């Protein structure tokens, strides 16, 4: 199937996330399968990073101030082939992960985790394993 992209319409979106410690965030998102594609200085400091996993992409940049998890209105929703296996992997390294739930919109399973800056990351499984 070929997707026609209108030259004046947005055709993709990538979260641009300010984080307290880019290295710490990279360690966390590597556990979800992300890899660093490129790095560059940010506002005179080292550390901004473009990461991706398959077609999922994110940009991590150092925050200019403290991160307040209670004030964040962003939620990241990701997909994985095997939510139970990912949950096992994350809990094995000491990350707190919700139990697998099976909501109507994600009947193959969903977990939740909080990243190092307090961002909520929900991860669902689209297809049965």
PDB file of C-alpha atoms in Angstrom:
ATOM      1  CA  UNK A   1       0.000   0.000   0.000  1.00  0.00           C
ATOM      2  CA  UNK A   2       1.359   3.390  -0.992  1.00  0.00           C
ATOM      3  CA  UNK A   3       0.581   6.331   1.236  1.00  0.00           C
ATOM      4  CA  UNK A   4       0.157   9.625  -0.546  1.00  0.00           C
ATOM      5  CA  UNK A   5       1.672  12.510   1.390  1.00  0.00           C
ATOM      6  CA  UNK A   6       0.346  15.984   0.723  1.00  0.00           C
ATOM      7  CA  UNK A   7       3.385  18.292   0.519  1.00  0.00           C
ATOM      8  CA  UNK A   8       1.739  20.911   2.759  1.00  0.00           C
ATOM      9  CA  UNK A   9       0.356  18.518   5.386  1.00  0.00           C
ATOM     10  CA  UNK A  10       2.146  17.181   8.435  1.00  0.00           C
ATOM     11  CA  UNK A  11       2.975  13.514   7.819  1.00  0.00           C
ATOM     12  CA  UNK A  12       4.698  12.515  11.061  1.00  0.00           C
ATOM     13  CA  UNK A  13       5.246  13.706  14.598  1.00  0.00           C
ATOM     14  CA  UNK A  14       8.123  13.179  17.007  1.00  0.00           C
ATOM     15  CA  UNK A  15       8.093  13.909  20.732  1.00  0.00           C
ATOM     16  CA  UNK A  16      10.680  16.511  21.727  1.00  0.00           C
ATOM     17  CA  UNK A  17      11.269  15.929  25.414  1.00  0.00           C
ATOM     18  CA  UNK A  18      13.196  18.036  27.916  1.00  0.00           C
ATOM     19  CA  UNK A  19      14.877  15.799  30.480  1.00  0.00           C
ATOM     20  CA  UNK A  20      16.954  16.431  33.598  1.00  0.00           C
ATOM     21  CA  UNK A  21      19.761  14.064  32.559  1.00  0.00           C
ATOM     22  CA  UNK A  22      20.033  12.942  28.944  1.00  0.00           C
ATOM     23  CA  UNK A  23      22.361  10.026  29.764  1.00  0.00           C
ATOM     24  CA  UNK A  24      19.961   8.682  32.409  1.00  0.00           C
ATOM     25  CA  UNK A  25      17.050   8.990  29.981  1.00  0.00           C
ATOM     26  CA  UNK A  26      19.041   7.256  27.245  1.00  0.00           C
ATOM     27  CA  UNK A  27      19.722   4.344  29.602  1.00  0.00           C
ATOM     28  CA  UNK A  28      15.973   4.042  30.279  1.00  0.00           C
ATOM     29  CA  UNK A  29      14.819   4.304  26.654  1.00  0.00           C
ATOM     30  CA  UNK A  30      17.494   1.808  25.536  1.00  0.00           C
ATOM     31  CA  UNK A  31      15.644  -0.727  27.711  1.00  0.00           C
ATOM     32  CA  UNK A  32      12.623  -0.112  25.456  1.00  0.00           C
ATOM     33  CA  UNK A  33      14.717  -0.790  22.347  1.00  0.00           C
ATOM     34  CA  UNK A  34      15.658   2.770  21.357  1.00  0.00           C
ATOM     35  CA  UNK A  35      19.073   3.489  19.883  1.00  0.00           C
ATOM     36  CA  UNK A  36      20.916   6.784  19.522  1.00  0.00           C
ATOM     37  CA  UNK A  37      20.870   8.001  15.925  1.00  0.00           C
ATOM     38  CA  UNK A  38      22.685  11.286  16.496  1.00  0.00           C
ATOM     39  CA  UNK A  39      23.906  13.616  19.254  1.00  0.00           C
ATOM     40  CA  UNK A  40      24.821  17.295  19.310  1.00  0.00           C
ATOM     41  CA  UNK A  41      25.409  20.179  21.724  1.00  0.00           C
ATOM     42  CA  UNK A  42      22.323  21.901  23.122  1.00  0.00           C
ATOM     43  CA  UNK A  43      22.464  25.516  24.294  1.00  0.00           C
ATOM     44  CA  UNK A  44      26.207  25.205  24.704  1.00  0.00           C
ATOM     45  CA  UNK A  45      25.969  21.958  26.676  1.00  0.00           C
ATOM     46  CA  UNK A  46      26.597  18.463  25.342  1.00  0.00           C
ATOM     47  CA  UNK A  47      23.823  16.015  25.260  1.00  0.00           C
ATOM     48  CA  UNK A  48      20.831  16.403  22.983  1.00  0.00           C
ATOM     49  CA  UNK A  49      20.033  13.060  21.346  1.00  0.00           C
ATOM     50  CA  UNK A  50      17.807  11.826  18.542  1.00  0.00           C
ATOM     51  CA  UNK A  51      16.732   8.236  19.253  1.00  0.00           C
ATOM     52  CA  UNK A  52      14.656   5.684  17.403  1.00  0.00           C
ATOM     53  CA  UNK A  53      13.323   2.146  17.581  1.00  0.00           C
ATOM     54  CA  UNK A  54      11.799   0.965  14.316  1.00  0.00           C
ATOM     55  CA  UNK A  55       9.511   3.779  13.198  1.00  0.00           C
ATOM     56  CA  UNK A  56       9.302   5.252  16.734  1.00  0.00           C
ATOM     57  CA  UNK A  57      11.386   8.397  17.165  1.00  0.00           C
ATOM     58  CA  UNK A  58      12.100  10.815  20.028  1.00  0.00           C
ATOM     59  CA  UNK A  59      14.312  13.801  20.633  1.00  0.00           C
ATOM     60  CA  UNK A  60      15.774  14.187  24.134  1.00  0.00           C
ATOM     61  CA  UNK A  61      17.212  17.550  25.163  1.00  0.00           C
ATOM     62  CA  UNK A  62      18.562  18.809  28.479  1.00  0.00           C
ATOM     63  CA  UNK A  63      16.038  20.784  30.487  1.00  0.00           C
ATOM     64  CA  UNK A  64      16.859  24.374  31.340  1.00  0.00           C
ATOM     65  CA  UNK A  65      15.203  23.960  34.736  1.00  0.00           C
ATOM     66  CA  UNK A  66      13.894  21.369  37.158  1.00  0.00           C
ATOM     67  CA  UNK A  67      11.442  18.770  35.874  1.00  0.00           C
ATOM     68  CA  UNK A  68       8.125  18.750  37.751  1.00  0.00           C
ATOM     69  CA  UNK A  69       6.389  15.389  37.113  1.00  0.00           C
ATOM     70  CA  UNK A  70       3.094  16.750  38.496  1.00  0.00           C
ATOM     71  CA  UNK A  71       3.041  19.560  35.921  1.00  0.00           C
ATOM     72  CA  UNK A  72       3.633  17.374  32.862  1.00  0.00           C
ATOM     73  CA  UNK A  73       0.704  17.005  30.541  1.00  0.00           C
ATOM     74  CA  UNK A  74       2.460  14.609  28.163  1.00  0.00           C
ATOM     75  CA  UNK A  75       1.881  10.883  27.984  1.00  0.00           C
ATOM     76  CA  UNK A  76       3.821   8.597  25.650  1.00  0.00           C
ATOM     77  CA  UNK A  77       1.989   5.646  24.140  1.00  0.00           C
ATOM     78  CA  UNK A  78       4.216   3.012  22.570  1.00  0.00           C
ATOM     79  CA  UNK A  79       3.623  -0.375  20.991  1.00  0.00           C
ATOM     80  CA  UNK A  80       5.589  -3.579  21.421  1.00  0.00           C
ATOM     81  CA  UNK A  81       5.296  -7.106  20.003  1.00  0.00           C
ATOM     82  CA  UNK A  82       5.263  -8.826  23.418  1.00  0.00           C
ATOM     83  CA  UNK A  83       4.168  -6.737  26.385  1.00  0.00           C
ATOM     84  CA  UNK A  84       4.669  -9.571  28.889  1.00  0.00           C
ATOM     85  CA  UNK A  85       8.280 -10.124  27.773  1.00  0.00           C
ATOM     86  CA  UNK A  86       9.013  -6.395  27.993  1.00  0.00           C
ATOM     87  CA  UNK A  87       7.484  -6.251  31.482  1.00  0.00           C
ATOM     88  CA  UNK A  88       9.735  -9.147  32.556  1.00  0.00           C
ATOM     89  CA  UNK A  89      12.797  -7.359  31.126  1.00  0.00           C
ATOM     90  CA  UNK A  90      12.018  -4.075  32.896  1.00  0.00           C
ATOM     91  CA  UNK A  91      11.210  -5.624  36.271  1.00  0.00           C
ATOM     92  CA  UNK A  92      14.409  -7.719  36.074  1.00  0.00           C
ATOM     93  CA  UNK A  93      16.465  -4.510  36.147  1.00  0.00           C
ATOM     94  CA  UNK A  94      14.425  -3.004  38.986  1.00  0.00           C
ATOM     95  CA  UNK A  95      12.036  -0.744  37.094  1.00  0.00           C
ATOM     96  CA  UNK A  96       8.547  -0.497  38.558  1.00  0.00           C
ATOM     97  CA  UNK A  97       5.976  -1.557  35.978  1.00  0.00           C
ATOM     98  CA  UNK A  98       2.210  -1.894  36.328  1.00  0.00           C
ATOM     99  CA  UNK A  99       0.563  -5.267  36.036  1.00  0.00           C
ATOM    100  CA  UNK A 100      -0.558  -6.163  32.523  1.00  0.00           C
ATOM    101  CA  UNK A 101      -4.100  -4.944  31.950  1.00  0.00           C
ATOM    102  CA  UNK A 102      -6.414  -5.725  29.057  1.00  0.00           C
ATOM    103  CA  UNK A 103      -8.530  -2.624  28.380  1.00  0.00           C
ATOM    104  CA  UNK A 104     -11.101  -2.620  25.574  1.00  0.00           C
ATOM    105  CA  UNK A 105      -8.839  -0.480  23.355  1.00  0.00           C
ATOM    106  CA  UNK A 106      -5.805  -2.791  23.896  1.00  0.00           C
ATOM    107  CA  UNK A 107      -7.149  -6.341  24.355  1.00  0.00           C
ATOM    108  CA  UNK A 108      -3.713  -7.945  23.859  1.00  0.00           C
ATOM    109  CA  UNK A 109      -2.297  -6.205  26.913  1.00  0.00           C
ATOM    110  CA  UNK A 110      -0.925  -2.933  28.189  1.00  0.00           C
ATOM    111  CA  UNK A 111       1.602  -1.898  30.835  1.00  0.00           C
ATOM    112  CA  UNK A 112       2.576   1.426  32.334  1.00  0.00           C
ATOM    113  CA  UNK A 113       5.919   2.730  33.496  1.00  0.00           C
ATOM    114  CA  UNK A 114       7.292   6.108  34.539  1.00  0.00           C
ATOM    115  CA  UNK A 115      10.489   7.336  32.911  1.00  0.00           C
ATOM    116  CA  UNK A 116      13.314   8.980  34.923  1.00  0.00           C
ATOM    117  CA  UNK A 117      11.708  12.431  34.604  1.00  0.00           C
ATOM    118  CA  UNK A 118       8.239  11.327  35.636  1.00  0.00           C
ATOM    119  CA  UNK A 119       6.739  11.065  32.148  1.00  0.00           C
ATOM    120  CA  UNK A 120       4.053   8.393  31.934  1.00  0.00           C
ATOM    121  CA  UNK A 121       4.822   5.747  29.313  1.00  0.00           C
ATOM    122  CA  UNK A 122       2.033   3.349  28.372  1.00  0.00           C
ATOM    123  CA  UNK A 123       2.995   0.377  26.235  1.00  0.00           C
ATOM    124  CA  UNK A 124       0.461  -1.766  24.444  1.00  0.00           C
ATOM    125  CA  UNK A 125       0.571  -4.907  22.334  1.00  0.00           C
ATOM    126  CA  UNK A 126      -1.365  -4.553  19.065  1.00  0.00           C
ATOM    127  CA  UNK A 127      -1.354  -8.202  17.943  1.00  0.00           C
ATOM    128  CA  UNK A 128      -1.655 -11.463  19.844  1.00  0.00           C
ATOM    129  CA  UNK A 129       1.695 -13.119  20.527  1.00  0.00           C
TER     130      UNK A 129
END
